[in-house]
Amino acid sequence: MDNLRYAGRRAILGLSLAAGGLIAIHPRAVVAGKAEEKEVGAVEDLMREHGVLRRALLVYSETATKLRGNTAIDPKPIQTTAQLFRSFGEDYHEQKLEEAHIFPMVAKTGGPAATLVDTLKQQHDRGREITAYILSVTGKGAIGTGDVEPMARAFETFVLMYRNHAAREDTVVFPAWKEALSARQLREMGDKFENIERQQFGHDGFEDAVKQMAQIEQALGFADLAQFTAPAPPKT
């Protein structure tokens, strides 16, 4: 399935002889004999990776609330979340994609997005510091009373920073990056990102990360989306 998925994103044009003439056949149109493989573009890839990281932010936000409410916390799922954020979010998405390929291109555009690059890099660095802190505290086996307030504060500030960070990337930086590339270059970058993902994880890193987040949410009681539906507003 991995080979089909990755092959499906490449615009390779095959030629076949039929009915006495040449008929162009696109490999993306044939997957498992019949089903069409839908291409995932580079920008969509980046934004759905942000979706995984936003689900991790939910874990951090809810954990901060529980810590401030003196609710007992199992540190293991929190540590697993931080490990996922480190490997998928920081080592792969931020370092291998954004910092290596997107930020340098955006910095050359000279537009509004270019003015954000230095701050975004600084926030990546600060995020790595906070992730290291979370891994250190949760690695102790239990969150001690002396760590409760600093941990809650670390979660809250990280979530606030990353929500703003990802929102600017989604609405300013990624569109500017896409605009700076031709259609062919954008397809090539999508292929490059797929190759980096495979080299980093040896398989489909995104689908693996989604599965891990689902397991974490199940362990913490966050799996049911309905519990986060906002209550009705007061009657006026």
PDB file of C-alpha atoms in Angstrom:
ATOM      1  CA  MET A   1       0.000   0.000   0.000  1.00  0.00           C
ATOM      2  CA  ASP A   2       2.894   2.401   0.736  1.00  0.00           C
ATOM      3  CA  ASN A   3       4.270   1.928  -2.773  1.00  0.00           C
ATOM      4  CA  LEU A   4       0.861   2.654  -4.271  1.00  0.00           C
ATOM      5  CA  ARG A   5       0.425   5.729  -2.131  1.00  0.00           C
ATOM      6  CA  TYR A   6       3.782   7.198  -3.044  1.00  0.00           C
ATOM      7  CA  ALA A   7       3.596   6.233  -6.684  1.00  0.00           C
ATOM      8  CA  GLY A   8       0.162   7.803  -6.786  1.00  0.00           C
ATOM      9  CA  ARG A   9       1.603  11.248  -6.143  1.00  0.00           C
ATOM     10  CA  ARG A  10       3.998  11.283  -9.065  1.00  0.00           C
ATOM     11  CA  ALA A  11       2.916  12.654 -12.364  1.00  0.00           C
ATOM     12  CA  ILE A  12       4.427   9.947 -14.556  1.00  0.00           C
ATOM     13  CA  LEU A  13       2.915   9.654 -18.013  1.00  0.00           C
ATOM     14  CA  GLY A  14       2.806   6.179 -19.552  1.00  0.00           C
ATOM     15  CA  LEU A  15       2.038   5.423 -23.177  1.00  0.00           C
ATOM     16  CA  SER A  16       0.115   2.389 -24.391  1.00  0.00           C
ATOM     17  CA  LEU A  17      -0.701   1.152 -27.886  1.00  0.00           C
ATOM     18  CA  ALA A  18      -4.393   0.610 -28.384  1.00  0.00           C
ATOM     19  CA  ALA A  19      -6.839   0.737 -31.288  1.00  0.00           C
ATOM     20  CA  GLY A  20      -3.992   1.364 -33.711  1.00  0.00           C
ATOM     21  CA  GLY A  21      -2.858   4.541 -31.946  1.00  0.00           C
ATOM     22  CA  LEU A  22      -1.110   5.873 -28.853  1.00  0.00           C
ATOM     23  CA  ILE A  23      -3.281   6.400 -25.782  1.00  0.00           C
ATOM     24  CA  ALA A  24      -1.884   8.274 -22.773  1.00  0.00           C
ATOM     25  CA  ILE A  25      -2.493   6.447 -19.506  1.00  0.00           C
ATOM     26  CA  HIS A  26      -1.912   8.200 -16.189  1.00  0.00           C
ATOM     27  CA  PRO A  27      -0.733   5.819 -13.415  1.00  0.00           C
ATOM     28  CA  ARG A  28      -2.716   7.760 -10.778  1.00  0.00           C
ATOM     29  CA  ALA A  29      -5.890   6.647 -12.525  1.00  0.00           C
ATOM     30  CA  VAL A  30      -5.227   2.985 -11.790  1.00  0.00           C
ATOM     31  CA  VAL A  31      -4.703   1.737  -8.259  1.00  0.00           C
ATOM     32  CA  ALA A  32      -5.449  -1.839  -7.220  1.00  0.00           C
ATOM     33  CA  GLY A  33      -6.839  -2.360 -10.709  1.00  0.00           C
ATOM     34  CA  LYS A  34      -9.797   0.024 -10.452  1.00  0.00           C
ATOM     35  CA  ALA A  35      -9.737   2.613  -7.683  1.00  0.00           C
ATOM     36  CA  GLU A  36      -8.335   6.048  -8.424  1.00  0.00           C
ATOM     37  CA  GLU A  37      -5.561   7.289  -6.151  1.00  0.00           C
ATOM     38  CA  LYS A  38      -6.204  10.931  -5.235  1.00  0.00           C
ATOM     39  CA  GLU A  39      -3.121  13.085  -5.087  1.00  0.00           C
ATOM     40  CA  VAL A  40      -2.258  14.915  -1.869  1.00  0.00           C
ATOM     41  CA  GLY A  41      -0.481  18.176  -2.661  1.00  0.00           C
ATOM     42  CA  ALA A  42       2.480  19.562  -0.738  1.00  0.00           C
ATOM     43  CA  VAL A  43       0.492  22.323   1.002  1.00  0.00           C
ATOM     44  CA  GLU A  44      -2.314  19.942   1.984  1.00  0.00           C
ATOM     45  CA  ASP A  45       0.342  17.606   3.383  1.00  0.00           C
ATOM     46  CA  LEU A  46       1.773  20.393   5.539  1.00  0.00           C
ATOM     47  CA  MET A  47      -1.613  21.498   6.848  1.00  0.00           C
ATOM     48  CA  ARG A  48      -2.825  18.006   7.734  1.00  0.00           C
ATOM     49  CA  GLU A  49       0.444  17.476   9.617  1.00  0.00           C
ATOM     50  CA  HIS A  50      -0.501  20.592  11.565  1.00  0.00           C
ATOM     51  CA  GLY A  51      -3.778  18.809  12.304  1.00  0.00           C
ATOM     52  CA  VAL A  52      -1.886  16.019  14.078  1.00  0.00           C
ATOM     53  CA  LEU A  53       0.043  18.556  16.124  1.00  0.00           C
ATOM     54  CA  ARG A  54      -3.138  20.423  17.046  1.00  0.00           C
ATOM     55  CA  ARG A  55      -4.515  17.178  18.461  1.00  0.00           C
ATOM     56  CA  ALA A  56      -1.391  16.978  20.609  1.00  0.00           C
ATOM     57  CA  LEU A  57      -2.093  20.529  21.782  1.00  0.00           C
ATOM     58  CA  LEU A  58      -5.503  19.361  23.000  1.00  0.00           C
ATOM     59  CA  VAL A  59      -3.741  16.831  25.222  1.00  0.00           C
ATOM     60  CA  TYR A  60      -1.490  19.562  26.613  1.00  0.00           C
ATOM     61  CA  SER A  61      -4.377  21.978  27.177  1.00  0.00           C
ATOM     62  CA  GLU A  62      -6.549  19.420  28.963  1.00  0.00           C
ATOM     63  CA  THR A  63      -3.583  18.245  31.036  1.00  0.00           C
ATOM     64  CA  ALA A  64      -2.892  21.805  32.200  1.00  0.00           C
ATOM     65  CA  THR A  65      -6.515  22.104  33.336  1.00  0.00           C
ATOM     66  CA  LYS A  66      -6.298  18.840  35.270  1.00  0.00           C
ATOM     67  CA  LEU A  67      -3.008  19.833  36.885  1.00  0.00           C
ATOM     68  CA  ARG A  68      -4.484  23.113  38.097  1.00  0.00           C
ATOM     69  CA  GLY A  69      -7.493  21.199  39.413  1.00  0.00           C
ATOM     70  CA  ASN A  70      -5.260  18.862  41.436  1.00  0.00           C
ATOM     71  CA  THR A  71      -6.459  15.887  39.386  1.00  0.00           C
ATOM     72  CA  ALA A  72      -4.183  12.851  39.369  1.00  0.00           C
ATOM     73  CA  ILE A  73      -2.316  12.574  36.053  1.00  0.00           C
ATOM     74  CA  ASP A  74      -0.806   9.490  34.455  1.00  0.00           C
ATOM     75  CA  PRO A  75       2.407  10.907  32.949  1.00  0.00           C
ATOM     76  CA  LYS A  76       2.885   8.096  30.428  1.00  0.00           C
ATOM     77  CA  PRO A  77       0.369   9.279  27.765  1.00  0.00           C
ATOM     78  CA  ILE A  78       1.699  12.823  28.193  1.00  0.00           C
ATOM     79  CA  GLN A  79       5.241  11.606  27.634  1.00  0.00           C
ATOM     80  CA  THR A  80       4.113   9.660  24.555  1.00  0.00           C
ATOM     81  CA  THR A  81       2.477  12.823  23.217  1.00  0.00           C
ATOM     82  CA  ALA A  82       5.688  14.797  23.728  1.00  0.00           C
ATOM     83  CA  GLN A  83       7.712  12.053  22.032  1.00  0.00           C
ATOM     84  CA  LEU A  84       5.363  12.177  19.046  1.00  0.00           C
ATOM     85  CA  PHE A  85       5.557  15.965  18.928  1.00  0.00           C
ATOM     86  CA  ARG A  86       9.351  15.706  18.984  1.00  0.00           C
ATOM     87  CA  SER A  87       9.727  13.059  16.260  1.00  0.00           C
ATOM     88  CA  PHE A  88       6.871  14.026  13.938  1.00  0.00           C
ATOM     89  CA  GLY A  89       6.477  17.729  14.646  1.00  0.00           C
ATOM     90  CA  GLU A  90       9.944  19.021  15.452  1.00  0.00           C
ATOM     91  CA  ASP A  91      12.458  16.621  13.887  1.00  0.00           C
ATOM     92  CA  TYR A  92      10.442  16.010  10.717  1.00  0.00           C
ATOM     93  CA  HIS A  93       7.814  18.697   9.983  1.00  0.00           C
ATOM     94  CA  GLU A  94       9.695  21.691  11.349  1.00  0.00           C
ATOM     95  CA  GLN A  95      13.321  20.804  10.731  1.00  0.00           C
ATOM     96  CA  LYS A  96      13.228  18.686   7.567  1.00  0.00           C
ATOM     97  CA  LEU A  97      10.403  20.508   5.740  1.00  0.00           C
ATOM     98  CA  GLU A  98       9.807  24.036   7.010  1.00  0.00           C
ATOM     99  CA  GLU A  99      13.318  25.072   8.012  1.00  0.00           C
ATOM    100  CA  ALA A 100      15.075  23.262   5.162  1.00  0.00           C
ATOM    101  CA  HIS A 101      12.744  24.055   2.266  1.00  0.00           C
ATOM    102  CA  ILE A 102       9.897  26.450   3.047  1.00  0.00           C
ATOM    103  CA  PHE A 103      11.405  29.220   5.156  1.00  0.00           C
ATOM    104  CA  PRO A 104      14.418  29.836   2.840  1.00  0.00           C
ATOM    105  CA  MET A 105      12.114  30.228  -0.171  1.00  0.00           C
ATOM    106  CA  VAL A 106       9.654  32.450   1.706  1.00  0.00           C
ATOM    107  CA  ALA A 107      12.476  34.632   3.034  1.00  0.00           C
ATOM    108  CA  LYS A 108      13.429  35.447  -0.563  1.00  0.00           C
ATOM    109  CA  THR A 109       9.951  36.703  -1.449  1.00  0.00           C
ATOM    110  CA  GLY A 110      10.355  39.878   0.574  1.00  0.00           C
ATOM    111  CA  GLY A 111       6.625  40.014   1.293  1.00  0.00           C
ATOM    112  CA  PRO A 112       4.705  39.917   4.603  1.00  0.00           C
ATOM    113  CA  ALA A 113       5.460  36.200   5.020  1.00  0.00           C
ATOM    114  CA  ALA A 114       9.205  36.875   4.876  1.00  0.00           C
ATOM    115  CA  THR A 115       8.994  39.076   7.974  1.00  0.00           C
ATOM    116  CA  LEU A 116       7.681  36.114   9.991  1.00  0.00           C
ATOM    117  CA  VAL A 117      10.497  33.663   9.248  1.00  0.00           C
ATOM    118  CA  ASP A 118      12.911  34.676  12.023  1.00  0.00           C
ATOM    119  CA  THR A 119      10.167  34.621  14.654  1.00  0.00           C
ATOM    120  CA  LEU A 120       8.899  31.251  13.442  1.00  0.00           C
ATOM    121  CA  LYS A 121      12.414  29.800  13.754  1.00  0.00           C
ATOM    122  CA  GLN A 122      12.757  31.236  17.259  1.00  0.00           C
ATOM    123  CA  GLN A 123       9.449  29.649  18.206  1.00  0.00           C
ATOM    124  CA  HIS A 124      10.615  26.297  16.834  1.00  0.00           C
ATOM    125  CA  ASP A 125      13.658  26.545  19.098  1.00  0.00           C
ATOM    126  CA  ARG A 126      11.567  27.506  22.125  1.00  0.00           C
ATOM    127  CA  GLY A 127       9.151  24.680  21.396  1.00  0.00           C
ATOM    128  CA  ARG A 128      12.023  22.187  21.416  1.00  0.00           C
ATOM    129  CA  GLU A 129      13.111  23.511  24.807  1.00  0.00           C
ATOM    130  CA  ILE A 130       9.603  23.047  26.191  1.00  0.00           C
ATOM    131  CA  THR A 131       9.304  19.563  24.697  1.00  0.00           C
ATOM    132  CA  ALA A 132      12.603  18.603  26.335  1.00  0.00           C
ATOM    133  CA  TYR A 133      11.268  19.904  29.664  1.00  0.00           C
ATOM    134  CA  ILE A 134       8.016  17.920  29.323  1.00  0.00           C
ATOM    135  CA  LEU A 135       9.952  14.751  28.486  1.00  0.00           C
ATOM    136  CA  SER A 136      12.217  15.298  31.488  1.00  0.00           C
ATOM    137  CA  VAL A 137       9.388  15.803  33.997  1.00  0.00           C
ATOM    138  CA  THR A 138       7.165  12.996  32.678  1.00  0.00           C
ATOM    139  CA  GLY A 139      10.160  10.671  32.633  1.00  0.00           C
ATOM    140  CA  LYS A 140      10.332  10.757  36.436  1.00  0.00           C
ATOM    141  CA  GLY A 141       7.412   8.323  36.739  1.00  0.00           C
ATOM    142  CA  ALA A 142       5.118  10.800  38.496  1.00  0.00           C
ATOM    143  CA  ILE A 143       4.525  14.532  38.388  1.00  0.00           C
ATOM    144  CA  GLY A 144       5.597  15.861  41.769  1.00  0.00           C
ATOM    145  CA  THR A 145       3.863  18.696  43.564  1.00  0.00           C
ATOM    146  CA  GLY A 146       6.778  20.995  42.810  1.00  0.00           C
ATOM    147  CA  ASP A 147       6.364  20.358  39.090  1.00  0.00           C
ATOM    148  CA  VAL A 148       2.597  20.908  38.883  1.00  0.00           C
ATOM    149  CA  GLU A 149       2.530  24.691  38.422  1.00  0.00           C
ATOM    150  CA  PRO A 150       5.611  24.894  36.147  1.00  0.00           C
ATOM    151  CA  MET A 151       4.221  22.073  33.997  1.00  0.00           C
ATOM    152  CA  ALA A 152       0.782  23.658  33.727  1.00  0.00           C
ATOM    153  CA  ARG A 153       2.390  26.958  32.775  1.00  0.00           C
ATOM    154  CA  ALA A 154       4.633  25.255  30.195  1.00  0.00           C
ATOM    155  CA  PHE A 155       1.630  23.540  28.596  1.00  0.00           C
ATOM    156  CA  GLU A 156      -0.424  26.743  28.476  1.00  0.00           C
ATOM    157  CA  THR A 157       2.313  28.916  26.990  1.00  0.00           C
ATOM    158  CA  PHE A 158       3.280  26.235  24.478  1.00  0.00           C
ATOM    159  CA  VAL A 159      -0.318  25.828  23.314  1.00  0.00           C
ATOM    160  CA  LEU A 160      -0.805  29.598  22.979  1.00  0.00           C
ATOM    161  CA  MET A 161       2.434  29.963  21.031  1.00  0.00           C
ATOM    162  CA  TYR A 162       1.818  27.047  18.709  1.00  0.00           C
ATOM    163  CA  ARG A 163      -1.798  27.931  17.926  1.00  0.00           C
ATOM    164  CA  ASN A 164      -0.693  31.362  16.733  1.00  0.00           C
ATOM    165  CA  HIS A 165       2.403  29.922  15.058  1.00  0.00           C
ATOM    166  CA  ALA A 166       0.520  27.307  13.017  1.00  0.00           C
ATOM    167  CA  ALA A 167      -2.260  29.745  12.132  1.00  0.00           C
ATOM    168  CA  ARG A 168       0.250  32.201  10.618  1.00  0.00           C
ATOM    169  CA  GLU A 169       1.929  29.403   8.691  1.00  0.00           C
ATOM    170  CA  ASP A 170      -1.378  28.093   7.342  1.00  0.00           C
ATOM    171  CA  THR A 171      -2.728  31.498   6.299  1.00  0.00           C
ATOM    172  CA  VAL A 172       0.387  33.520   5.416  1.00  0.00           C
ATOM    173  CA  VAL A 173       3.554  31.437   5.015  1.00  0.00           C
ATOM    174  CA  PHE A 174       2.294  28.380   3.142  1.00  0.00           C
ATOM    175  CA  PRO A 175       0.248  30.441   0.636  1.00  0.00           C
ATOM    176  CA  ALA A 176       3.306  32.654  -0.020  1.00  0.00           C
ATOM    177  CA  TRP A 177       5.482  29.588  -0.529  1.00  0.00           C
ATOM    178  CA  LYS A 178       2.965  28.076  -2.941  1.00  0.00           C
ATOM    179  CA  GLU A 179       2.710  31.347  -4.858  1.00  0.00           C
ATOM    180  CA  ALA A 180       6.502  31.490  -5.249  1.00  0.00           C
ATOM    181  CA  LEU A 181       6.608  28.095  -6.997  1.00  0.00           C
ATOM    182  CA  SER A 182       5.465  27.045 -10.435  1.00  0.00           C
ATOM    183  CA  ALA A 183       2.991  24.163 -10.719  1.00  0.00           C
ATOM    184  CA  ARG A 184       5.820  21.853 -11.764  1.00  0.00           C
ATOM    185  CA  GLN A 185       8.036  22.959  -8.861  1.00  0.00           C
ATOM    186  CA  LEU A 186       5.168  22.443  -6.423  1.00  0.00           C
ATOM    187  CA  ARG A 187       4.653  18.882  -7.664  1.00  0.00           C
ATOM    188  CA  GLU A 188       8.383  18.250  -7.358  1.00  0.00           C
ATOM    189  CA  MET A 189       8.365  19.556  -3.788  1.00  0.00           C
ATOM    190  CA  GLY A 190       5.464  17.243  -2.992  1.00  0.00           C
ATOM    191  CA  ASP A 191       7.535  14.327  -4.264  1.00  0.00           C
ATOM    192  CA  LYS A 192      10.553  15.517  -2.283  1.00  0.00           C
ATOM    193  CA  PHE A 193       8.484  15.762   0.903  1.00  0.00           C
ATOM    194  CA  GLU A 194       7.223  12.212   0.347  1.00  0.00           C
ATOM    195  CA  ASN A 195      10.786  10.963  -0.025  1.00  0.00           C
ATOM    196  CA  ILE A 196      11.860  12.785   3.137  1.00  0.00           C
ATOM    197  CA  GLU A 197       8.909  11.291   5.028  1.00  0.00           C
ATOM    198  CA  ARG A 198       9.835   7.791   3.921  1.00  0.00           C
ATOM    199  CA  GLN A 199      13.509   8.309   4.781  1.00  0.00           C
ATOM    200  CA  GLN A 200      12.580   9.683   8.204  1.00  0.00           C
ATOM    201  CA  PHE A 201      10.049   7.034   9.201  1.00  0.00           C
ATOM    202  CA  GLY A 202      10.546   4.170   6.745  1.00  0.00           C
ATOM    203  CA  HIS A 203       6.803   4.225   6.016  1.00  0.00           C
ATOM    204  CA  ASP A 204       3.823   6.567   6.104  1.00  0.00           C
ATOM    205  CA  GLY A 205       4.674   8.888   8.983  1.00  0.00           C
ATOM    206  CA  PHE A 206       1.415  10.837   8.819  1.00  0.00           C
ATOM    207  CA  GLU A 207      -0.897   7.831   9.058  1.00  0.00           C
ATOM    208  CA  ASP A 208       1.258   6.408  11.844  1.00  0.00           C
ATOM    209  CA  ALA A 209       1.063   9.696  13.762  1.00  0.00           C
ATOM    210  CA  VAL A 210      -2.731   9.798  13.392  1.00  0.00           C
ATOM    211  CA  LYS A 211      -2.973   6.270  14.812  1.00  0.00           C
ATOM    212  CA  GLN A 212      -0.705   7.167  17.731  1.00  0.00           C
ATOM    213  CA  MET A 213      -2.751  10.260  18.540  1.00  0.00           C
ATOM    214  CA  ALA A 214      -5.957   8.208  18.461  1.00  0.00           C
ATOM    215  CA  GLN A 215      -4.435   5.758  20.956  1.00  0.00           C
ATOM    216  CA  ILE A 216      -3.326   8.597  23.235  1.00  0.00           C
ATOM    217  CA  GLU A 217      -6.771  10.208  23.100  1.00  0.00           C
ATOM    218  CA  GLN A 218      -8.380   6.868  23.915  1.00  0.00           C
ATOM    219  CA  ALA A 219      -6.100   6.396  26.922  1.00  0.00           C
ATOM    220  CA  LEU A 220      -6.886   9.882  28.244  1.00  0.00           C
ATOM    221  CA  GLY A 221     -10.632   9.751  27.592  1.00  0.00           C
ATOM    222  CA  PHE A 222     -10.543  12.317  24.770  1.00  0.00           C
ATOM    223  CA  ALA A 223     -11.595  10.006  21.934  1.00  0.00           C
ATOM    224  CA  ASP A 224     -15.263  11.035  21.856  1.00  0.00           C
ATOM    225  CA  LEU A 225     -15.402  14.289  19.887  1.00  0.00           C
ATOM    226  CA  ALA A 226     -18.923  15.035  21.170  1.00  0.00           C
ATOM    227  CA  GLN A 227     -17.596  15.851  24.650  1.00  0.00           C
ATOM    228  CA  PHE A 228     -15.991  18.990  23.224  1.00  0.00           C
ATOM    229  CA  THR A 229     -19.201  20.365  21.733  1.00  0.00           C
ATOM    230  CA  ALA A 230     -19.772  23.816  23.201  1.00  0.00           C
ATOM    231  CA  PRO A 231     -22.872  24.290  25.378  1.00  0.00           C
ATOM    232  CA  ALA A 232     -25.721  26.442  24.136  1.00  0.00           C
ATOM    233  CA  PRO A 233     -25.305  30.161  24.889  1.00  0.00           C
ATOM    234  CA  PRO A 234     -27.486  31.856  27.515  1.00  0.00           C
ATOM    235  CA  LYS A 235     -30.951  32.966  26.458  1.00  0.00           C
ATOM    236  CA  THR A 236     -31.227  36.684  25.760  1.00  0.00           C
TER     237      THR A 236
END
